[in-house]
Amino acid sequence: MAQALDIERWNLECEFNNTDHRTELNGVDRLIVRRGQPFTISLYLRSASYQPGVSSLDCVAETGPQPSEQYGTRASFGLSANIDTSRWSAAVISPPGDMVTLSICSAPDAPIGRYTLTLGRSGRIEFILLFNPWCPGDAVYMENEQSLAEYVLSQDGLIFRGSAKHPIPLPWNFGQFEGGILDVCLRILDMNPKCQRNPGKDCSGRRNPIYVSRVLSAMVNCNDDRGVLLGKWTDGYEGGVSPMFWRGSLEILRNWDTQACQPVRYGQCWVFAAVACSISRALGIPCRVVTNYLSAHDSNSNLVIERFINENGELIQSKEMIWNYHCWVESWMTRPDLKSDFNGWQASDPTPQEKSEGVYCCGPVPVRAIKEGELMFKYDAPFVFAEVNADAITFMKKKDGSTSRVTNTVAIGQKISTKSVGSDAREDITHLYKYPEGSDEEREVFKKADHQNKLLHQQQNQGLHLAVKVTSDMRKGCDFDVFAVVTNNTQSDKKCRLVFGSCAVSYNGFLGGNCGFKDLLNVELAPGAERRVPLRLNYSKYGGLVTEDNLIRLAALLLDYTTKETILTVRNIVLENPEIKVRILGEPKENRKLAAEITLQNPLPEPLENCCFSIEGANLTGGNVISESLSSSVGPGEDAKVKIYFTPTHSGLRKLVVDFDSNKLCHVKGYRNVIIGK
């Protein structure tokens, strides 16, 4: 007859288990394990010793407020001879005695979250279960060890901003293992409206990374729920801080948690994406932030962005926009709901743009489905397809109310970028989203997607060519020239009007003040001739107009008097911020105080007031932001310099994120990679 084990006390062996399950950076004061992988606990018996074949132990694992076997949120199992990693199982792996080493394994498709495990009549332990990309039976399984180190374990990274011609890496502290962050991530799942309506069903859904990433896409913005961030793209940032203020996800997630789930103000696309990436990695889903340059926001799903300009070439604002860049996330998982070719990277977008099934969320949709033009696939394939493949048509609205078509070539979906695995280089992943331009495969995709506009696209008159050229030295604070270059490729003389203007612009296309303008009524060109027309951009004019995005829109408009054809060329330029130099003083070792000497040279022809440096880094600054202000102003050409002290807590390669702020230079970002020794 089976004898139930009489357990007096137990040891969860958190340090051993968490290290074995790669969760030790969350701390070793509680049990945090990954599904489909065994963990061991020590049981100390009150009476009698363990006897193989005689002793028994009834185990019940439960998660969520209404555990049920039907929903998969409750599992009952007893002792077996060996662990079965395909389901919930338990086996004794120690010799007979009054101390028993029990090995327990969860099912590789068990819902993630907080669990209670009841052992017989007297034992009751608690643990957290996460997705396991190291487990071949898990839907998020990823084979490559270097990729896992980057997309699950790395707590810092780079997000690309700037422009297609000049991508700029922004350092970011994802900090998914810092103290308390995992609890915040689980709270975000619990606050989602589906959980509020039907907690049992929602907790059951947490077995599926497709479901979880869709919930996150909705919960990172607060548009329909008690989500994390409130987006703001226009005017000032009263009642909150500029999206450029954030150096990482920690402060945002902690603020949401401590302020009773009130939305944190404010986010824009890279902030939404970065926070979604932090939460996904914390829960065990491999994830990366991607940037799409010249990204279309197609609100009526016709794959066409119609833009209107006035007679000076200035854009007339409309709902459909082409963003200078747009960021979203990709998460790695299988898609058993689709054909097997669509496993792998799935795009989802937490920035609230359009509703999906009545909620502001987007994805996950297989990146492969976008490339193949499979627009019927779940979720939101047409919207993401348009972001990288829409066609732009430009019309001129004249003073008399009439409109005419303008020749304007805008290549939407350029230089789709993410941080490389194991290095700070930019990886171009455009080929994962689209076939080469002009290829037969691209044409087939447009046919499948019913993208009539791209199929009908005829090459416009190549007689006159208009380009905007820039110099390499476009630093904030400098005066510099930009050029409109007109070339006459026809056999006849040409007489034209050239309008060349510039204005401040935000990264999502909102226009600001005029930074410089030129209108030449009589540009004459002989056959084969070229004319370069300079436009001077003076800091005294643009300095007070550019936003924190440091972007200026250049637009050249050419009217051919004989053919009445109008050609438009637009280019966004990024003003370079000064470089922040970081020197580490002392030998970088864990639990030893270090100093960072940080220097920035004032590039402006005016003094900088209220200067402040801040640093933050995963396992470097104790999960906090450390700031140091300067007591005096910094004159033109002078150095702003501080020493900031910090104490690293873990060894390995770490990224120290640096932020500089003053009245005239806001949120200049820099970073330094530091190798911390044992």
CSV table of C-alpha atoms in Angstrom, one decimal, residues 264-643:
chain,number,residue,atom,x,y,z
A,264,VAL,CA,3.1,57.3,-17.5
A,265,ARG,CA,3.4,60.5,-19.6
A,266,TYR,CA,4.7,60.5,-22.3
A,267,GLY,CA,5.8,58.0,-24.9
A,268,GLN,CA,6.5,57.9,-28.6
A,269,CYS,CA,7.1,54.9,-30.9
A,270,TRP,CA,10.6,54.0,-29.8
A,271,VAL,CA,9.6,54.2,-26.1
A,272,PHE,CA,6.5,52.0,-26.6
A,273,ALA,CA,8.6,49.5,-28.5
A,274,ALA,CA,11.4,49.5,-25.9
A,275,VAL,CA,9.0,48.9,-23.0
A,276,ALA,CA,7.3,46.1,-24.9
A,277,CYS,CA,10.7,44.5,-25.6
A,278,SER,CA,11.6,44.8,-21.8
A,279,ILE,CA,8.4,43.0,-20.8
A,280,SER,CA,8.7,40.3,-23.5
A,281,ARG,CA,12.3,39.5,-22.5
A,282,ALA,CA,11.3,39.5,-18.8
A,283,LEU,CA,8.6,36.9,-19.5
A,284,GLY,CA,11.0,34.8,-21.6
A,285,ILE,CA,9.9,35.7,-25.2
A,286,PRO,CA,12.9,36.5,-27.4
A,287,CYS,CA,12.3,40.0,-28.6
A,288,ARG,CA,14.0,42.9,-30.5
A,289,VAL,CA,13.2,46.5,-31.4
A,290,VAL,CA,13.2,47.3,-35.1
A,291,THR,CA,13.1,50.7,-36.9
A,292,ASN,CA,11.5,51.2,-40.3
A,293,TYR,CA,12.6,54.4,-42.0
A,294,LEU,CA,10.1,56.3,-44.2
A,295,SER,CA,7.3,54.4,-42.6
A,296,ALA,CA,3.7,54.9,-43.9
A,297,HIS,CA,0.7,55.3,-41.7
A,298,ASP,CA,-2.1,54.1,-44.0
A,299,SER,CA,-5.4,54.8,-42.3
A,300,ASN,CA,-7.8,53.6,-45.0
A,301,SER,CA,-6.0,50.4,-46.0
A,302,ASN,CA,-5.7,51.2,-49.7
A,303,LEU,CA,-1.9,51.0,-49.6
A,304,VAL,CA,-1.6,54.6,-50.9
A,305,ILE,CA,-0.6,57.7,-49.0
A,306,GLU,CA,-2.0,60.8,-50.7
A,307,ARG,CA,-0.1,63.9,-49.8
A,308,PHE,CA,-0.9,67.5,-50.7
A,309,ILE,CA,1.6,70.4,-50.9
A,310,ASN,CA,1.0,74.1,-51.5
A,311,GLU,CA,2.8,76.1,-54.3
A,312,ASN,CA,5.8,76.6,-52.1
A,313,GLY,CA,6.3,72.8,-51.7
A,314,GLU,CA,5.2,72.9,-48.1
A,315,LEU,CA,3.3,69.9,-46.9
A,316,ILE,CA,-0.4,70.3,-46.0
A,317,GLN,CA,-1.0,68.2,-42.8
A,318,SER,CA,-3.3,65.2,-43.2
A,319,LYS,CA,-4.1,62.1,-41.2
A,320,GLU,CA,-2.1,59.8,-43.6
A,321,MET,CA,1.5,60.5,-42.9
A,322,ILE,CA,5.0,59.2,-43.8
A,323,TRP,CA,6.9,59.0,-40.6
A,324,ASN,CA,10.6,59.8,-40.8
A,325,TYR,CA,11.0,56.5,-38.9
A,326,HIS,CA,8.8,54.2,-36.9
A,327,CYS,CA,9.7,51.5,-34.3
A,328,TRP,CA,8.0,48.3,-33.4
A,329,VAL,CA,9.0,45.0,-31.9
A,330,GLU,CA,9.6,41.5,-33.3
A,331,SER,CA,9.0,38.4,-31.1
A,332,TRP,CA,10.2,34.9,-31.9
A,333,MET,CA,7.6,32.1,-31.8
A,334,THR,CA,5.9,29.3,-33.8
A,335,ARG,CA,2.6,29.9,-35.5
A,336,PRO,CA,0.6,26.7,-35.2
A,337,ASP,CA,-2.5,28.7,-36.2
A,338,LEU,CA,-0.8,29.3,-39.6
A,339,LYS,CA,1.2,27.3,-42.1
A,340,SER,CA,4.6,26.2,-40.7
A,341,ASP,CA,6.6,28.5,-43.1
A,342,PHE,CA,5.4,31.4,-40.9
A,343,ASN,CA,7.2,30.5,-37.7
A,344,GLY,CA,10.0,32.8,-36.4
A,345,TRP,CA,9.9,36.6,-36.1
A,346,GLN,CA,6.5,38.1,-35.6
A,347,ALA,CA,6.0,41.9,-35.8
A,348,SER,CA,3.8,43.6,-33.2
A,349,ASP,CA,3.4,47.3,-32.6
A,350,PRO,CA,2.4,48.8,-29.2
A,351,THR,CA,2.2,52.4,-30.6
A,352,PRO,CA,-1.5,53.3,-30.8
A,353,GLN,CA,-2.2,54.1,-34.5
A,354,GLU,CA,-5.2,52.2,-35.7
A,355,LYS,CA,-7.7,49.8,-33.9
A,356,SER,CA,-7.5,46.1,-34.3
A,357,GLU,CA,-10.6,44.1,-33.3
A,358,GLY,CA,-11.8,47.3,-31.6
A,359,VAL,CA,-8.6,47.8,-29.6
A,360,TYR,CA,-5.5,49.9,-30.2
A,361,CYS,CA,-3.0,47.0,-30.7
A,362,CYS,CA,-1.2,45.5,-33.7
A,363,GLY,CA,0.1,42.0,-34.4
A,364,PRO,CA,1.7,39.6,-34.0
A,365,VAL,CA,1.9,39.1,-37.7
A,366,PRO,CA,4.7,36.9,-39.2
A,367,VAL,CA,7.4,39.0,-40.9
A,368,ARG,CA,7.4,36.3,-43.6
A,369,ALA,CA,3.7,37.0,-44.3
A,370,ILE,CA,4.5,40.7,-45.0
A,371,LYS,CA,7.3,39.7,-47.4
A,372,GLU,CA,5.0,37.2,-49.2
A,373,GLY,CA,2.0,39.6,-49.4
A,374,GLU,CA,-0.2,37.2,-47.3
A,375,LEU,CA,-2.6,39.9,-46.1
A,376,MET,CA,-5.3,37.6,-44.8
A,377,PHE,CA,-3.0,36.3,-42.1
A,378,LYS,CA,-3.4,37.2,-38.4
A,379,TYR,CA,-3.0,39.8,-37.1
A,380,ASP,CA,-3.1,43.1,-38.9
A,381,ALA,CA,-1.0,42.1,-41.9
A,382,PRO,CA,-2.4,44.9,-44.2
A,383,PHE,CA,-1.4,47.7,-41.8
A,384,VAL,CA,2.2,46.4,-41.4
A,385,PHE,CA,2.4,45.6,-45.1
A,386,ALA,CA,1.5,49.3,-45.8
A,387,GLU,CA,4.1,50.6,-43.4
A,388,VAL,CA,6.9,49.1,-45.5
A,389,ASN,CA,5.2,49.0,-49.0
A,390,ALA,CA,2.7,51.7,-49.4
A,391,ASP,CA,2.9,54.0,-52.4
A,392,ALA,CA,3.1,57.8,-52.0
A,393,ILE,CA,1.2,60.1,-54.4
A,394,THR,CA,1.7,63.9,-54.2
A,395,PHE,CA,-0.7,66.6,-55.4
A,396,MET,CA,-0.3,70.3,-55.5
A,397,LYS,CA,-3.2,72.5,-54.2
A,398,LYS,CA,-3.1,75.8,-56.0
A,399,LYS,CA,-4.4,79.1,-54.8
A,400,ASP,CA,-7.3,78.9,-57.3
A,401,GLY,CA,-8.5,75.7,-55.6
A,402,SER,CA,-7.3,73.3,-58.5
A,403,THR,CA,-5.0,70.4,-57.9
A,404,SER,CA,-2.4,68.8,-60.1
A,405,ARG,CA,-0.2,65.7,-59.8
A,406,VAL,CA,3.4,66.2,-58.8
A,407,THR,CA,6.3,63.9,-59.8
A,408,ASN,CA,7.7,62.8,-56.5
A,409,THR,CA,9.6,59.5,-55.8
A,410,VAL,CA,9.4,58.5,-52.2
A,411,ALA,CA,10.7,55.0,-51.4
A,412,ILE,CA,8.7,53.8,-48.4
A,413,GLY,CA,10.1,51.2,-46.0
A,414,GLN,CA,13.8,51.8,-46.1
A,415,LYS,CA,16.8,50.5,-44.1
A,416,ILE,CA,14.7,48.4,-41.7
A,417,SER,CA,17.2,48.2,-38.8
A,418,THR,CA,17.9,46.4,-35.5
A,419,LYS,CA,20.9,46.0,-33.3
A,420,SER,CA,23.2,43.1,-34.4
A,421,VAL,CA,23.6,40.1,-32.2
A,422,GLY,CA,26.6,40.5,-29.9
A,423,SER,CA,27.8,43.8,-31.3
A,424,ASP,CA,26.7,47.5,-31.5
A,425,ALA,CA,26.6,47.4,-35.3
A,426,ARG,CA,23.3,48.1,-37.1
A,427,GLU,CA,21.8,45.0,-38.8
A,428,ASP,CA,19.8,45.7,-41.9
A,429,ILE,CA,16.8,43.4,-42.0
A,430,THR,CA,14.9,45.0,-45.0
A,431,HIS,CA,15.3,41.7,-46.9
A,432,LEU,CA,13.2,39.9,-44.3
A,433,TYR,CA,10.3,42.3,-45.0
A,434,LYS,CA,10.5,42.7,-48.8
A,435,TYR,CA,12.0,41.3,-52.0
A,436,PRO,CA,14.5,43.5,-53.9
A,437,GLU,CA,12.9,46.5,-55.5
A,438,GLY,CA,11.9,45.9,-59.1
A,439,SER,CA,12.4,42.1,-58.9
A,440,ASP,CA,10.0,39.5,-60.3
A,441,GLU,CA,9.3,38.3,-56.7
A,442,GLU,CA,8.3,41.9,-55.6
A,443,ARG,CA,5.9,42.1,-58.6
A,444,GLU,CA,4.3,38.7,-57.6
A,445,VAL,CA,3.9,40.0,-54.0
A,446,PHE,CA,2.2,43.2,-55.2
A,447,LYS,CA,-0.2,41.0,-57.3
A,448,LYS,CA,-1.0,38.8,-54.3
A,449,ALA,CA,-1.6,41.8,-52.1
A,450,ASP,CA,-3.7,43.5,-54.8
A,451,HIS,CA,-1.4,46.5,-54.7
A,452,GLN,CA,-2.6,48.1,-57.9
A,453,ASN,CA,-0.9,51.4,-57.5
A,454,LYS,CA,2.6,49.9,-57.4
A,455,LEU,CA,1.8,47.6,-60.3
A,456,LEU,CA,0.6,50.6,-62.5
A,457,HIS,CA,3.6,52.8,-61.5
A,458,GLN,CA,5.0,54.2,-64.7
A,459,GLN,CA,8.5,55.7,-64.8
A,460,GLN,CA,7.8,59.5,-64.9
A,461,ASN,CA,9.5,61.8,-67.4
A,462,GLN,CA,13.2,61.6,-66.8
A,463,GLY,CA,13.9,64.9,-68.7
A,464,LEU,CA,14.6,67.1,-65.7
A,465,HIS,CA,16.2,65.7,-62.6
A,466,LEU,CA,16.0,67.3,-59.2
A,467,ALA,CA,18.0,66.2,-56.1
A,468,VAL,CA,18.8,67.6,-52.7
A,469,LYS,CA,22.5,67.3,-51.6
A,470,VAL,CA,24.0,68.0,-48.2
A,471,THR,CA,27.4,68.4,-46.7
A,472,SER,CA,28.8,66.0,-44.1
A,473,ASP,CA,29.2,68.7,-41.4
A,474,MET,CA,25.7,69.4,-40.2
A,475,ARG,CA,26.3,69.8,-36.4
A,476,LYS,CA,23.8,71.5,-34.1
A,477,GLY,CA,25.1,75.0,-33.5
A,478,CYS,CA,26.8,75.4,-36.9
A,479,ASP,CA,25.7,77.4,-40.0
A,480,PHE,CA,25.9,75.2,-43.2
A,481,ASP,CA,24.7,75.0,-46.8
A,482,VAL,CA,22.4,72.5,-48.4
A,483,PHE,CA,21.9,72.3,-52.2
A,484,ALA,CA,19.1,71.8,-54.7
A,485,VAL,CA,20.7,70.2,-57.8
A,486,VAL,CA,18.8,70.5,-61.1
A,487,THR,CA,20.0,68.5,-64.1
A,488,ASN,CA,18.7,68.9,-67.7
A,489,ASN,CA,18.8,65.5,-69.4
A,490,THR,CA,16.8,66.7,-72.4
A,491,GLN,CA,18.0,67.9,-75.8
A,492,SER,CA,16.4,71.4,-75.4
A,493,ASP,CA,16.9,74.5,-73.3
A,494,LYS,CA,14.8,74.6,-70.1
A,495,LYS,CA,13.5,77.5,-68.2
A,496,CYS,CA,12.1,76.7,-64.7
A,497,ARG,CA,11.0,78.0,-61.4
A,498,LEU,CA,12.8,76.6,-58.4
A,499,VAL,CA,11.4,76.9,-54.8
A,500,PHE,CA,13.7,75.6,-52.2
A,501,GLY,CA,12.5,75.6,-48.6
A,502,SER,CA,13.4,74.2,-45.2
A,503,CYS,CA,11.4,73.8,-42.0
A,504,ALA,CA,11.7,72.0,-38.6
A,505,VAL,CA,9.9,68.7,-38.6
A,506,SER,CA,9.1,66.0,-35.9
A,507,TYR,CA,10.1,62.4,-36.6
A,508,ASN,CA,6.4,61.5,-37.4
A,509,GLY,CA,6.0,64.2,-40.0
A,510,PHE,CA,4.5,67.2,-38.1
A,511,LEU,CA,5.9,70.5,-39.6
A,512,GLY,CA,7.4,73.4,-37.6
A,513,GLY,CA,8.7,76.8,-38.4
A,514,ASN,CA,10.6,77.9,-41.6
A,515,CYS,CA,14.4,77.6,-41.3
A,516,GLY,CA,15.3,79.2,-44.6
A,517,PHE,CA,13.6,79.7,-48.0
A,518,LYS,CA,14.5,80.6,-51.6
A,519,ASP,CA,12.3,81.2,-54.7
A,520,LEU,CA,14.1,81.5,-58.1
A,521,LEU,CA,11.7,82.4,-60.9
A,522,ASN,CA,14.2,82.1,-63.8
A,523,VAL,CA,16.5,79.0,-63.6
A,524,GLU,CA,17.8,78.5,-67.1
A,525,LEU,CA,19.5,75.2,-68.2
A,526,ALA,CA,21.1,74.3,-71.5
A,527,PRO,CA,20.9,70.6,-72.6
A,528,GLY,CA,23.0,68.4,-70.3
A,529,ALA,CA,23.6,71.3,-67.9
A,530,GLU,CA,23.6,71.1,-64.1
A,531,ARG,CA,22.8,73.9,-61.6
A,532,ARG,CA,23.6,73.8,-57.9
A,533,VAL,CA,21.5,76.2,-55.8
A,534,PRO,CA,22.7,76.7,-52.2
A,535,LEU,CA,20.4,77.4,-49.2
A,536,ARG,CA,22.2,78.7,-46.1
A,537,LEU,CA,20.8,77.3,-42.8
A,538,ASN,CA,21.8,79.6,-39.9
A,539,TYR,CA,21.8,78.4,-36.3
A,540,SER,CA,20.4,81.9,-35.4
A,541,LYS,CA,17.3,80.9,-37.4
A,542,TYR,CA,16.9,77.1,-37.0
A,543,GLY,CA,18.2,76.9,-33.4
A,544,GLY,CA,14.9,78.0,-31.8
A,545,LEU,CA,12.7,76.0,-34.2
A,546,VAL,CA,14.0,72.4,-34.3
A,547,THR,CA,12.5,69.9,-31.9
A,548,GLU,CA,14.4,67.4,-29.8
A,549,ASP,CA,14.3,65.2,-32.9
A,550,ASN,CA,17.0,67.5,-34.4
A,551,LEU,CA,15.3,67.1,-37.8
A,552,ILE,CA,14.9,69.7,-40.7
A,553,ARG,CA,12.8,69.0,-43.8
A,554,LEU,CA,14.3,70.2,-47.0
A,555,ALA,CA,11.9,70.4,-50.0
A,556,ALA,CA,12.8,71.5,-53.5
A,557,LEU,CA,10.0,72.1,-56.0
A,558,LEU,CA,10.8,72.6,-59.7
A,559,LEU,CA,8.2,73.8,-62.3
A,560,ASP,CA,9.1,73.3,-66.0
A,561,TYR,CA,7.5,76.3,-67.8
A,562,THR,CA,7.2,74.6,-71.1
A,563,THR,CA,5.7,71.2,-70.1
A,564,LYS,CA,4.0,72.5,-66.9
A,565,GLU,CA,5.4,69.5,-65.1
A,566,THR,CA,6.2,69.9,-61.4
A,567,ILE,CA,8.9,67.8,-59.6
A,568,LEU,CA,9.2,67.6,-55.9
A,569,THR,CA,12.2,66.2,-53.9
A,570,VAL,CA,12.1,66.0,-50.1
A,571,ARG,CA,14.9,65.1,-47.7
A,572,ASN,CA,15.0,65.1,-44.0
A,573,ILE,CA,18.3,65.9,-42.4
A,574,VAL,CA,19.5,65.2,-38.8
A,575,LEU,CA,21.6,67.7,-37.0
A,576,GLU,CA,24.4,66.0,-35.1
A,577,ASN,CA,24.5,66.4,-31.4
A,578,PRO,CA,28.0,66.7,-29.8
A,579,GLU,CA,29.6,63.5,-28.7
A,580,ILE,CA,29.6,62.5,-25.0
A,581,LYS,CA,33.0,61.1,-24.0
A,582,VAL,CA,33.0,58.6,-21.1
A,583,ARG,CA,36.2,57.5,-19.3
A,584,ILE,CA,36.1,54.8,-16.6
A,585,LEU,CA,38.4,55.5,-13.7
A,586,GLY,CA,39.6,52.5,-11.7
A,587,GLU,CA,39.5,48.7,-12.4
A,588,PRO,CA,35.9,47.6,-13.3
A,589,LYS,CA,35.1,44.9,-10.8
A,590,GLU,CA,31.7,43.8,-9.3
A,591,ASN,CA,30.9,45.4,-6.0
A,592,ARG,CA,33.7,47.8,-6.3
A,593,LYS,CA,33.0,51.6,-6.5
A,594,LEU,CA,33.9,53.1,-9.9
A,595,ALA,CA,33.9,56.6,-11.3
A,596,ALA,CA,32.9,57.7,-14.8
A,597,GLU,CA,34.4,60.9,-16.0
A,598,ILE,CA,31.9,62.4,-18.5
A,599,THR,CA,32.7,65.2,-20.9
A,600,LEU,CA,30.7,67.1,-23.5
A,601,GLN,CA,31.9,70.2,-25.5
A,602,ASN,CA,29.4,73.0,-26.0
A,603,PRO,CA,29.0,73.3,-29.8
A,604,LEU,CA,26.6,76.3,-29.7
A,605,PRO,CA,27.6,79.9,-30.1
A,606,GLU,CA,25.9,80.7,-26.7
A,607,PRO,CA,26.3,79.4,-23.2
A,608,LEU,CA,24.6,76.3,-21.8
A,609,GLU,CA,22.7,76.8,-18.5
A,610,ASN,CA,21.4,74.2,-16.0
A,611,CYS,CA,23.6,71.4,-17.3
A,612,CYS,CA,23.0,68.0,-15.9
A,613,PHE,CA,24.5,64.6,-16.7
A,614,SER,CA,22.7,61.3,-15.8
A,615,ILE,CA,23.8,57.7,-16.0
A,616,GLU,CA,21.9,54.4,-15.9
A,617,GLY,CA,22.9,50.8,-16.6
A,618,ALA,CA,21.6,47.3,-15.9
A,619,ASN,CA,23.5,45.8,-12.9
A,620,LEU,CA,25.7,49.0,-12.8
A,621,THR,CA,23.7,51.7,-11.0
A,622,GLY,CA,21.5,49.5,-8.8
A,623,GLY,CA,18.4,50.0,-10.9
A,624,ASN,CA,18.5,53.8,-10.3
A,625,VAL,CA,19.4,56.9,-12.3
A,626,ILE,CA,22.4,58.7,-10.9
A,627,SER,CA,22.5,62.4,-11.8
A,628,GLU,CA,25.1,65.2,-11.3
A,629,SER,CA,24.5,68.9,-12.1
A,630,LEU,CA,27.0,71.6,-13.0
A,631,SER,CA,27.1,74.6,-10.7
A,632,SER,CA,28.0,77.1,-13.5
A,633,SER,CA,27.2,77.7,-17.1
A,634,VAL,CA,29.3,76.3,-20.0
A,635,GLY,CA,30.5,78.9,-22.6
A,636,PRO,CA,30.8,78.3,-26.4
A,637,GLY,CA,33.5,75.7,-27.1
A,638,GLU,CA,34.0,74.9,-23.4
A,639,ASP,CA,33.8,71.5,-21.8
A,640,ALA,CA,31.0,70.4,-19.5
A,641,LYS,CA,32.7,67.8,-17.3
A,642,VAL,CA,31.6,65.7,-14.2
A,643,LYS,CA,32.6,62.6,-12.3
